């Protein structure tokens, strides 16, 4: 009886937890969009400045790097901004074209720690009343049931062998 209650509790915990994924992923995508917009502004300004003096982006970074310690540090920072912008832009494109189920499959695209932490800090769990939330809740329920049932079965295994030997 206790094991059934524990299994049910595991299923309910899994349902409650996994049902939050669609909303969290949506909030992550919204924050990702804001970050990409801001990085785009920096990259566009760098490109405009480079064009104004007749340089390409890479030539402008090289020129900046030759301008002393501050220039070299700024060139390195801007190179990092460009790489981050390109990576986040690719993630945003992939996630915007994906529905909640595909987002679960592409969860690795939710991998920017800074954005995920900011989304998590503002995230408020709620009762999902969407089809996607219900499907994720069902999957979480089954996953929780299975995990707790498997854990209990493993814990009971040594005791079953003792009974079989003593009989």
PDB file of C-alpha atoms in Angstrom:
ATOM      1  CA  UNK A   1       0.000   0.000   0.000  1.00  0.00           C
ATOM      2  CA  UNK A   2       2.816   2.391   0.895  1.00  0.00           C
ATOM      3  CA  UNK A   3       4.639   1.618  -2.325  1.00  0.00           C
ATOM      4  CA  UNK A   4       1.514   2.453  -4.366  1.00  0.00           C
ATOM      5  CA  UNK A   5       1.208   5.781  -2.565  1.00  0.00           C
ATOM      6  CA  UNK A   6       4.872   6.538  -3.227  1.00  0.00           C
ATOM      7  CA  UNK A   7       4.501   5.599  -6.891  1.00  0.00           C
ATOM      8  CA  UNK A   8       1.423   7.834  -7.214  1.00  0.00           C
ATOM      9  CA  UNK A   9       3.277  10.700  -5.487  1.00  0.00           C
ATOM     10  CA  UNK A  10       6.173  10.224  -7.923  1.00  0.00           C
ATOM     11  CA  UNK A  11       3.782  10.361 -10.846  1.00  0.00           C
ATOM     12  CA  UNK A  12       2.130  13.510  -9.571  1.00  0.00           C
ATOM     13  CA  UNK A  13       5.497  15.163  -8.947  1.00  0.00           C
ATOM     14  CA  UNK A  14       6.605  14.260 -12.471  1.00  0.00           C
ATOM     15  CA  UNK A  15       3.368  15.640 -13.914  1.00  0.00           C
ATOM     16  CA  UNK A  16       3.674  18.890 -11.979  1.00  0.00           C
ATOM     17  CA  UNK A  17       7.303  19.355 -12.962  1.00  0.00           C
ATOM     18  CA  UNK A  18       7.220  18.445 -16.630  1.00  0.00           C
ATOM     19  CA  UNK A  19       3.960  20.303 -17.288  1.00  0.00           C
ATOM     20  CA  UNK A  20       5.871  23.549 -16.698  1.00  0.00           C
ATOM     21  CA  UNK A  21       8.248  23.016 -19.623  1.00  0.00           C
ATOM     22  CA  UNK A  22       6.114  24.635 -22.370  1.00  0.00           C
ATOM     23  CA  UNK A  23       5.745  27.894 -20.442  1.00  0.00           C
ATOM     24  CA  UNK A  24       9.362  27.974 -19.313  1.00  0.00           C
ATOM     25  CA  UNK A  25      10.575  27.373 -22.874  1.00  0.00           C
ATOM     26  CA  UNK A  26       8.322  30.170 -24.123  1.00  0.00           C
ATOM     27  CA  UNK A  27       9.741  32.579 -21.540  1.00  0.00           C
ATOM     28  CA  UNK A  28      13.266  31.461 -22.431  1.00  0.00           C
ATOM     29  CA  UNK A  29      12.587  32.197 -26.125  1.00  0.00           C
ATOM     30  CA  UNK A  30      11.245  35.645 -25.253  1.00  0.00           C
ATOM     31  CA  UNK A  31      14.379  36.475 -23.255  1.00  0.00           C
ATOM     32  CA  UNK A  32      16.555  34.982 -25.984  1.00  0.00           C
ATOM     33  CA  UNK A  33      14.869  37.265 -28.517  1.00  0.00           C
ATOM     34  CA  UNK A  34      15.634  40.299 -26.362  1.00  0.00           C
ATOM     35  CA  UNK A  35      19.267  39.268 -26.004  1.00  0.00           C
ATOM     36  CA  UNK A  36      19.638  38.695 -29.748  1.00  0.00           C
ATOM     37  CA  UNK A  37      18.079  42.093 -30.489  1.00  0.00           C
ATOM     38  CA  UNK A  38      20.535  43.840 -28.171  1.00  0.00           C
ATOM     39  CA  UNK A  39      23.556  41.947 -29.500  1.00  0.00           C
ATOM     40  CA  UNK A  40      22.393  42.697 -33.053  1.00  0.00           C
ATOM     41  CA  UNK A  41      22.512  46.401 -32.213  1.00  0.00           C
ATOM     42  CA  UNK A  42      26.153  46.121 -31.064  1.00  0.00           C
ATOM     43  CA  UNK A  43      27.217  44.103 -34.099  1.00  0.00           C
ATOM     44  CA  UNK A  44      25.394  46.452 -36.486  1.00  0.00           C
ATOM     45  CA  UNK A  45      27.083  49.480 -34.899  1.00  0.00           C
ATOM     46  CA  UNK A  46      30.501  47.813 -35.238  1.00  0.00           C
ATOM     47  CA  UNK A  47      29.796  46.996 -38.886  1.00  0.00           C
ATOM     48  CA  UNK A  48      28.612  50.563 -39.560  1.00  0.00           C
ATOM     49  CA  UNK A  49      31.719  52.030 -37.936  1.00  0.00           C
ATOM     50  CA  UNK A  50      33.934  49.674 -39.922  1.00  0.00           C
ATOM     51  CA  UNK A  51      32.188  50.542 -43.183  1.00  0.00           C
ATOM     52  CA  UNK A  52      32.483  54.253 -42.423  1.00  0.00           C
ATOM     53  CA  UNK A  53      36.272  53.979 -42.296  1.00  0.00           C
ATOM     54  CA  UNK A  54      36.407  51.566 -45.231  1.00  0.00           C
ATOM     55  CA  UNK A  55      37.075  48.308 -43.348  1.00  0.00           C
ATOM     56  CA  UNK A  56      35.428  44.918 -43.079  1.00  0.00           C
ATOM     57  CA  UNK A  57      34.352  43.621 -39.691  1.00  0.00           C
ATOM     58  CA  UNK A  58      37.434  41.386 -39.315  1.00  0.00           C
ATOM     59  CA  UNK A  59      39.769  44.148 -40.536  1.00  0.00           C
ATOM     60  CA  UNK A  60      38.184  46.562 -38.056  1.00  0.00           C
ATOM     61  CA  UNK A  61      38.738  44.110 -35.204  1.00  0.00           C
ATOM     62  CA  UNK A  62      42.361  43.622 -36.274  1.00  0.00           C
ATOM     63  CA  UNK A  63      42.837  47.395 -36.508  1.00  0.00           C
ATOM     64  CA  UNK A  64      41.282  47.873 -33.086  1.00  0.00           C
ATOM     65  CA  UNK A  65      43.535  45.168 -31.599  1.00  0.00           C
ATOM     66  CA  UNK A  66      46.623  47.111 -32.735  1.00  0.00           C
ATOM     67  CA  UNK A  67      45.536  50.220 -30.826  1.00  0.00           C
ATOM     68  CA  UNK A  68      47.181  49.403 -27.505  1.00  0.00           C
ATOM     69  CA  UNK A  69      46.071  47.357 -24.517  1.00  0.00           C
ATOM     70  CA  UNK A  70      42.582  48.892 -24.336  1.00  0.00           C
ATOM     71  CA  UNK A  71      42.041  48.471 -28.051  1.00  0.00           C
ATOM     72  CA  UNK A  72      43.188  44.849 -27.918  1.00  0.00           C
ATOM     73  CA  UNK A  73      40.857  44.142 -24.998  1.00  0.00           C
ATOM     74  CA  UNK A  74      37.956  45.840 -26.779  1.00  0.00           C
ATOM     75  CA  UNK A  75      38.635  43.856 -29.972  1.00  0.00           C
ATOM     76  CA  UNK A  76      38.600  40.618 -27.972  1.00  0.00           C
ATOM     77  CA  UNK A  77      35.356  41.608 -26.255  1.00  0.00           C
ATOM     78  CA  UNK A  78      33.691  42.486 -29.554  1.00  0.00           C
ATOM     79  CA  UNK A  79      34.836  39.216 -31.112  1.00  0.00           C
ATOM     80  CA  UNK A  80      33.148  37.414 -28.207  1.00  0.00           C
ATOM     81  CA  UNK A  81      29.982  39.478 -28.692  1.00  0.00           C
ATOM     82  CA  UNK A  82      29.900  38.511 -32.380  1.00  0.00           C
ATOM     83  CA  UNK A  83      30.326  34.804 -31.597  1.00  0.00           C
ATOM     84  CA  UNK A  84      27.595  34.958 -28.929  1.00  0.00           C
ATOM     85  CA  UNK A  85      25.286  36.856 -31.277  1.00  0.00           C
ATOM     86  CA  UNK A  86      25.718  34.265 -34.026  1.00  0.00           C
ATOM     87  CA  UNK A  87      25.171  31.334 -31.634  1.00  0.00           C
ATOM     88  CA  UNK A  88      22.114  32.873 -29.973  1.00  0.00           C
ATOM     89  CA  UNK A  89      20.667  33.939 -33.327  1.00  0.00           C
ATOM     90  CA  UNK A  90      20.894  30.349 -34.567  1.00  0.00           C
ATOM     91  CA  UNK A  91      19.257  29.084 -31.355  1.00  0.00           C
ATOM     92  CA  UNK A  92      16.489  31.669 -31.648  1.00  0.00           C
ATOM     93  CA  UNK A  93      15.767  30.751 -35.259  1.00  0.00           C
ATOM     94  CA  UNK A  94      15.560  27.064 -34.347  1.00  0.00           C
ATOM     95  CA  UNK A  95      13.361  27.645 -31.302  1.00  0.00           C
ATOM     96  CA  UNK A  96      10.987  30.147 -32.913  1.00  0.00           C
ATOM     97  CA  UNK A  97      10.183  27.703 -35.684  1.00  0.00           C
ATOM     98  CA  UNK A  98       9.657  24.877 -33.175  1.00  0.00           C
ATOM     99  CA  UNK A  99       6.495  24.075 -31.280  1.00  0.00           C
ATOM    100  CA  UNK A 100       6.578  23.013 -27.632  1.00  0.00           C
ATOM    101  CA  UNK A 101       7.128  19.337 -28.450  1.00  0.00           C
ATOM    102  CA  UNK A 102       9.973  20.100 -30.830  1.00  0.00           C
ATOM    103  CA  UNK A 103      11.429  22.472 -28.227  1.00  0.00           C
ATOM    104  CA  UNK A 104      11.574  19.549 -25.809  1.00  0.00           C
ATOM    105  CA  UNK A 105      13.463  17.573 -28.448  1.00  0.00           C
ATOM    106  CA  UNK A 106      15.770  20.558 -29.027  1.00  0.00           C
ATOM    107  CA  UNK A 107      16.227  21.341 -25.319  1.00  0.00           C
ATOM    108  CA  UNK A 108      19.965  21.757 -25.913  1.00  0.00           C
ATOM    109  CA  UNK A 109      19.065  25.028 -27.694  1.00  0.00           C
ATOM    110  CA  UNK A 110      17.822  26.280 -24.313  1.00  0.00           C
ATOM    111  CA  UNK A 111      21.388  26.040 -23.097  1.00  0.00           C
ATOM    112  CA  UNK A 112      22.521  29.620 -22.562  1.00  0.00           C
ATOM    113  CA  UNK A 113      23.051  29.688 -18.792  1.00  0.00           C
ATOM    114  CA  UNK A 114      22.692  33.463 -18.441  1.00  0.00           C
ATOM    115  CA  UNK A 115      19.349  33.549 -20.240  1.00  0.00           C
ATOM    116  CA  UNK A 116      18.084  30.350 -18.577  1.00  0.00           C
ATOM    117  CA  UNK A 117      18.948  31.702 -15.113  1.00  0.00           C
ATOM    118  CA  UNK A 118      17.186  34.993 -15.851  1.00  0.00           C
ATOM    119  CA  UNK A 119      14.106  33.174 -17.165  1.00  0.00           C
ATOM    120  CA  UNK A 120      14.107  30.842 -14.149  1.00  0.00           C
ATOM    121  CA  UNK A 121      14.429  33.762 -11.722  1.00  0.00           C
ATOM    122  CA  UNK A 122      11.210  35.282 -13.096  1.00  0.00           C
ATOM    123  CA  UNK A 123       9.375  32.014 -13.788  1.00  0.00           C
ATOM    124  CA  UNK A 124       6.227  31.367 -11.771  1.00  0.00           C
ATOM    125  CA  UNK A 125       4.827  27.828 -12.010  1.00  0.00           C
ATOM    126  CA  UNK A 126       1.172  27.693 -12.956  1.00  0.00           C
ATOM    127  CA  UNK A 127      -1.481  25.154 -13.812  1.00  0.00           C
ATOM    128  CA  UNK A 128      -1.058  24.483 -17.538  1.00  0.00           C
ATOM    129  CA  UNK A 129      -4.399  24.603 -19.298  1.00  0.00           C
ATOM    130  CA  UNK A 130      -3.124  23.997 -22.788  1.00  0.00           C
ATOM    131  CA  UNK A 131      -2.958  20.813 -24.813  1.00  0.00           C
ATOM    132  CA  UNK A 132       0.839  20.945 -24.692  1.00  0.00           C
ATOM    133  CA  UNK A 133       0.811  21.352 -20.908  1.00  0.00           C
ATOM    134  CA  UNK A 134      -1.524  18.360 -20.563  1.00  0.00           C
ATOM    135  CA  UNK A 135       0.684  16.185 -22.767  1.00  0.00           C
ATOM    136  CA  UNK A 136       3.808  17.169 -20.838  1.00  0.00           C
ATOM    137  CA  UNK A 137       1.952  16.564 -17.557  1.00  0.00           C
ATOM    138  CA  UNK A 138       0.928  13.100 -18.767  1.00  0.00           C
ATOM    139  CA  UNK A 139       4.466  12.285 -19.832  1.00  0.00           C
ATOM    140  CA  UNK A 140       5.795  13.556 -16.510  1.00  0.00           C
ATOM    141  CA  UNK A 141       3.219  11.498 -14.629  1.00  0.00           C
ATOM    142  CA  UNK A 142       4.208   8.322 -16.462  1.00  0.00           C
ATOM    143  CA  UNK A 143       7.890   9.124 -16.071  1.00  0.00           C
ATOM    144  CA  UNK A 144       7.474   9.752 -12.348  1.00  0.00           C
ATOM    145  CA  UNK A 145       5.469   6.544 -11.922  1.00  0.00           C
ATOM    146  CA  UNK A 146       8.113   4.578 -13.768  1.00  0.00           C
ATOM    147  CA  UNK A 147      11.038   6.114 -11.894  1.00  0.00           C
ATOM    148  CA  UNK A 148       9.578   5.525  -8.439  1.00  0.00           C
ATOM    149  CA  UNK A 149       8.349   2.020  -9.351  1.00  0.00           C
ATOM    150  CA  UNK A 150      11.809   1.117 -10.658  1.00  0.00           C
ATOM    151  CA  UNK A 151      13.511   2.544  -7.567  1.00  0.00           C
ATOM    152  CA  UNK A 152      11.190   0.607  -5.252  1.00  0.00           C
ATOM    153  CA  UNK A 153      11.706  -2.575  -7.259  1.00  0.00           C
ATOM    154  CA  UNK A 154      15.477  -2.185  -6.911  1.00  0.00           C
ATOM    155  CA  UNK A 155      15.146  -1.616  -3.169  1.00  0.00           C
ATOM    156  CA  UNK A 156      12.933  -4.708  -2.761  1.00  0.00           C
ATOM    157  CA  UNK A 157      15.172  -6.971  -4.845  1.00  0.00           C
ATOM    158  CA  UNK A 158      17.536  -8.114  -2.029  1.00  0.00           C
ATOM    159  CA  UNK A 159      14.574  -9.054   0.167  1.00  0.00           C
ATOM    160  CA  UNK A 160      12.911 -11.166  -2.541  1.00  0.00           C
ATOM    161  CA  UNK A 161      16.029 -13.291  -2.916  1.00  0.00           C
ATOM    162  CA  UNK A 162      16.126 -13.976   0.803  1.00  0.00           C
ATOM    163  CA  UNK A 163      12.515 -15.162   0.768  1.00  0.00           C
ATOM    164  CA  UNK A 164      13.150 -17.441  -2.197  1.00  0.00           C
ATOM    165  CA  UNK A 165      16.177 -19.018  -0.469  1.00  0.00           C
ATOM    166  CA  UNK A 166      14.389 -19.590   2.848  1.00  0.00           C
ATOM    167  CA  UNK A 167      11.349 -21.241   1.252  1.00  0.00           C
TER     168      UNK A 167
END
